[in-house]
């Protein structure tokens, strides 16, 4: 087996992330067989129509039999149940990973089920869109994006190296972090922006009874950017909020304090404070672009499944 390659990969969950992995694995020839498992027959049939793998089974336990690499791509709240279902069927020496947006909760749910001799290495590709389901994925999703591994104490170095090589073969840059740190960082850079978007779009929706259709008619690009995030999958984001509760609440408390500061500056006409803050934040945007991390077109220009080409 060359680096990044596995004989048999099992993909549990074949939505945006699972199907993007499937497409990239196929495109790059990273596995001899790719077994796909999905909770519903309808999704499994769609994965087969899209020719995403080599085998298709409803039963997750059956899917992982003989697999060298198992990737769990389901909402974080479902990871414990999946781990319990696959545990008795895992091959000795197999690597089990996930792609969940929160890490401490996934580890708490999955690790107790992982048999001795199986390598569990949690992961999180920092790449996605507001779309979901097997049609939404694309092979280039991980290109140039970070994938964070949050290995638990005593993780086998060789297994970690093999998993990192797999993500690199998909085009990702790989980093390592402890799971609590991951959850704090992601709370501010990803979870809070989504929560703020859900909130502002919800507020605008409440106002719409007052303003009739003006919210939609005059929605400028700023508001439209929020509606993209707020169109993200409700199950996934419900689970993220419930499973990264402490870090999100900590960041929300900081956010509320800073918002109060901004509110006060506006109330008292303190233009200097406003100007200083806006200057500081403008520099952050520029440094993101200079670092090549601008993803303002997260679909890479592709229309989503619910958009017209
Ligand atoms: N959507 C995004 O932008 C990103 C998502 N993630 C993480 O990836 C994971 C998967 O997300 P997506 O692929 O976007 O979701 P998705 O909604 O497109 O796909 C989810 C898949 O999980 C299956 N599933 C749902 N509930 C299940 C359950 N209770 N038991 C077993 N299977 C179940 C669905 O049938 C589907 O195959 C989540 O943990 C999410 O936090 C990570 C990075 C980016
Ligand atoms: O669509 C976007 O802008 C995203 O931020 C996608 C995303 C969602 C969740 C993650 O854990 C990682 C990436």
Short mmCIF file of N, CA, C and O in Angstrom, two decimals, residues 258-308:
data_model
loop_
_atom_site.label_atom_id
_atom_site.label_comp_id
_atom_site.label_asym_id
_atom_site.label_seq_id
_atom_site.Cartn_x
_atom_site.Cartn_y
_atom_site.Cartn_z
N UNK A 258 -18.83 42.24 23.53
CA UNK A 258 -18.27 43.10 22.48
C UNK A 258 -19.38 43.81 21.70
O UNK A 258 -19.20 44.95 21.26
N UNK A 259 -20.51 43.14 21.57
CA UNK A 259 -21.64 43.76 20.88
C UNK A 259 -22.18 44.93 21.71
O UNK A 259 -22.54 45.99 21.15
N UNK A 260 -22.17 44.76 23.03
CA UNK A 260 -22.64 45.83 23.92
C UNK A 260 -21.72 47.06 23.79
O UNK A 260 -22.19 48.21 23.81
N UNK A 261 -20.41 46.78 23.63
CA UNK A 261 -19.42 47.86 23.45
C UNK A 261 -19.73 48.64 22.16
O UNK A 261 -19.75 49.87 22.14
N UNK A 262 -20.03 47.89 21.12
CA UNK A 262 -20.35 48.48 19.82
C UNK A 262 -21.65 49.29 19.90
O UNK A 262 -21.76 50.40 19.37
N UNK A 263 -22.60 48.70 20.60
CA UNK A 263 -23.92 49.34 20.79
C UNK A 263 -23.75 50.69 21.51
O UNK A 263 -24.34 51.70 21.10
N UNK A 264 -22.88 50.68 22.54
CA UNK A 264 -22.64 51.90 23.32
C UNK A 264 -21.97 52.96 22.43
O UNK A 264 -22.31 54.13 22.48
N UNK A 265 -21.00 52.51 21.63
CA UNK A 265 -20.30 53.46 20.75
C UNK A 265 -21.28 54.11 19.77
O UNK A 265 -21.20 55.31 19.50
N UNK A 266 -22.22 53.33 19.28
CA UNK A 266 -23.22 53.89 18.35
C UNK A 266 -24.14 54.85 19.10
O UNK A 266 -24.39 55.97 18.66
N UNK A 267 -24.61 54.40 20.28
CA UNK A 267 -25.53 55.24 21.07
C UNK A 267 -24.91 56.61 21.38
O UNK A 267 -25.55 57.64 21.25
N UNK A 268 -23.63 56.63 21.77
CA UNK A 268 -22.98 57.87 22.18
C UNK A 268 -22.25 58.58 21.04
O UNK A 268 -21.50 59.53 21.25
N UNK A 269 -22.45 58.09 19.83
CA UNK A 269 -21.85 58.75 18.67
C UNK A 269 -20.34 58.74 18.70
O UNK A 269 -19.69 59.70 18.24
N UNK A 270 -19.75 57.68 19.25
CA UNK A 270 -18.30 57.60 19.38
C UNK A 270 -17.68 57.07 18.08
O UNK A 270 -17.35 55.89 17.95
N UNK A 271 -17.56 57.96 17.10
CA UNK A 271 -17.05 57.58 15.78
C UNK A 271 -15.65 57.01 15.82
O UNK A 271 -15.30 56.14 15.02
N UNK A 272 -14.84 57.49 16.76
CA UNK A 272 -13.45 57.03 16.83
C UNK A 272 -13.39 55.53 17.17
O UNK A 272 -12.66 54.77 16.55
N UNK A 273 -14.21 55.14 18.14
CA UNK A 273 -14.25 53.72 18.54
C UNK A 273 -14.71 52.85 17.37
O UNK A 273 -14.17 51.79 17.11
N UNK A 274 -15.74 53.33 16.67
CA UNK A 274 -16.27 52.55 15.54
C UNK A 274 -15.21 52.44 14.45
O UNK A 274 -14.94 51.35 13.93
N UNK A 275 -14.59 53.57 14.14
CA UNK A 275 -13.58 53.59 13.08
C UNK A 275 -12.40 52.68 13.42
O UNK A 275 -11.92 51.93 12.58
N UNK A 276 -11.96 52.71 14.68
CA UNK A 276 -10.83 51.87 15.11
C UNK A 276 -11.16 50.39 14.95
O UNK A 276 -10.37 49.61 14.44
N UNK A 277 -12.35 50.00 15.41
CA UNK A 277 -12.74 48.59 15.31
C UNK A 277 -12.84 48.16 13.84
O UNK A 277 -12.29 47.13 13.44
N UNK A 278 -13.50 48.98 13.03
CA UNK A 278 -13.69 48.60 11.62
C UNK A 278 -12.36 48.55 10.88
O UNK A 278 -12.18 47.76 9.95
N UNK A 279 -11.40 49.35 11.29
CA UNK A 279 -10.07 49.34 10.67
C UNK A 279 -9.34 48.04 11.03
O UNK A 279 -8.72 47.40 10.17
N UNK A 280 -9.47 47.67 12.31
CA UNK A 280 -8.82 46.45 12.79
C UNK A 280 -9.41 45.22 12.06
O UNK A 280 -8.70 44.34 11.61
N UNK A 281 -10.72 45.17 11.90
CA UNK A 281 -11.35 43.99 11.30
C UNK A 281 -11.08 43.94 9.79
O UNK A 281 -10.94 42.86 9.22
N UNK A 282 -10.96 45.11 9.18
CA UNK A 282 -10.65 45.14 7.74
C UNK A 282 -9.27 44.51 7.50
O UNK A 282 -9.07 43.77 6.53
N UNK A 283 -8.33 44.77 8.42
CA UNK A 283 -6.98 44.22 8.28
C UNK A 283 -7.01 42.69 8.40
O UNK A 283 -6.23 41.99 7.74
N UNK A 284 -7.93 42.17 9.21
CA UNK A 284 -8.03 40.70 9.37
C UNK A 284 -8.47 40.06 8.06
O UNK A 284 -7.92 39.07 7.60
N UNK A 285 -9.47 40.66 7.44
CA UNK A 285 -9.95 40.16 6.14
C UNK A 285 -8.79 40.15 5.12
O UNK A 285 -8.60 39.19 4.40
N UNK A 286 -8.03 41.24 5.12
CA UNK A 286 -6.91 41.31 4.16
C UNK A 286 -5.88 40.23 4.44
O UNK A 286 -5.33 39.64 3.52
N UNK A 287 -5.61 39.97 5.73
CA UNK A 287 -4.58 38.97 6.03
C UNK A 287 -5.07 37.56 5.66
O UNK A 287 -4.29 36.71 5.27
N UNK A 288 -6.39 37.33 5.75
CA UNK A 288 -6.94 36.03 5.33
C UNK A 288 -6.75 35.84 3.82
O UNK A 288 -6.31 34.80 3.36
N UNK A 289 -7.04 36.89 3.09
CA UNK A 289 -6.89 36.82 1.63
C UNK A 289 -5.41 36.64 1.26
O UNK A 289 -5.08 35.79 0.43
N UNK A 290 -4.52 37.39 1.94
CA UNK A 290 -3.09 37.26 1.65
C UNK A 290 -2.59 35.86 1.96
O UNK A 290 -1.70 35.34 1.28
N UNK A 291 -3.19 35.20 2.97
CA UNK A 291 -2.76 33.84 3.33
C UNK A 291 -3.39 32.79 2.41
O UNK A 291 -3.22 31.59 2.61
N UNK A 292 -4.16 33.25 1.42
CA UNK A 292 -4.77 32.32 0.46
C UNK A 292 -5.91 31.52 1.06
O UNK A 292 -6.25 30.45 0.57
N UNK A 293 -6.55 32.04 2.12
CA UNK A 293 -7.62 31.31 2.79
C UNK A 293 -9.01 31.85 2.44
O UNK A 293 -9.99 31.49 3.08
N UNK A 294 -9.11 32.72 1.44
CA UNK A 294 -10.42 33.28 1.12
C UNK A 294 -11.28 32.23 0.43
O UNK A 294 -10.91 31.67 -0.60
N UNK A 295 -12.42 31.95 1.01
CA UNK A 295 -13.32 30.96 0.41
C UNK A 295 -14.68 31.60 0.19
O UNK A 295 -15.69 30.99 0.44
N UNK A 296 -14.67 32.84 -0.27
CA UNK A 296 -15.96 33.52 -0.41
C UNK A 296 -16.83 32.87 -1.47
O UNK A 296 -18.00 33.16 -1.59
N UNK A 297 -16.26 31.95 -2.25
CA UNK A 297 -17.09 31.16 -3.16
C UNK A 297 -16.98 29.70 -2.73
O UNK A 297 -16.28 28.91 -3.36
N UNK A 298 -17.63 29.32 -1.61
CA UNK A 298 -17.43 27.98 -1.06
C UNK A 298 -17.89 26.86 -1.98
O UNK A 298 -17.50 25.73 -1.81
N UNK A 299 -18.75 27.19 -2.94
CA UNK A 299 -19.15 26.14 -3.89
C UNK A 299 -18.17 26.08 -5.06
O UNK A 299 -18.40 25.37 -6.02
N UNK A 300 -17.11 26.86 -4.95
CA UNK A 300 -16.14 26.94 -6.03
C UNK A 300 -16.87 27.27 -7.34
O UNK A 300 -16.58 26.69 -8.39
N UNK A 301 -17.84 28.17 -7.23
CA UNK A 301 -18.56 28.60 -8.42
C UNK A 301 -19.61 27.63 -8.91
O UNK A 301 -20.36 27.93 -9.83
N UNK A 302 -19.71 26.45 -8.26
CA UNK A 302 -20.73 25.49 -8.72
C UNK A 302 -22.07 25.81 -8.08
O UNK A 302 -22.12 26.18 -6.92
N UNK A 303 -23.15 25.64 -8.83
CA UNK A 303 -24.44 25.82 -8.19
C UNK A 303 -24.72 24.64 -7.27
O UNK A 303 -24.26 23.52 -7.53
N UNK A 304 -25.42 24.87 -6.18
CA UNK A 304 -25.81 23.78 -5.31
C UNK A 304 -26.96 23.02 -5.94
O UNK A 304 -27.49 23.45 -6.97
N UNK A 305 -27.39 21.88 -5.34
CA UNK A 305 -28.44 21.06 -5.93
C UNK A 305 -29.77 21.78 -6.04
O UNK A 305 -30.59 21.45 -6.87
N UNK A 306 -29.97 22.80 -5.15
CA UNK A 306 -31.24 23.50 -5.19
C UNK A 306 -31.14 24.84 -5.91
O UNK A 306 -32.00 25.69 -5.82
N UNK A 307 -30.03 25.03 -6.66
CA UNK A 307 -29.88 26.28 -7.39
C UNK A 307 -29.83 26.01 -8.88
O UNK A 307 -29.42 24.93 -9.30
N UNK A 308 -30.23 27.01 -9.65
CA UNK A 308 -30.15 26.86 -11.11
C UNK A 308 -28.73 27.11 -11.55
O UNK A 308 -28.03 27.94 -11.02
#
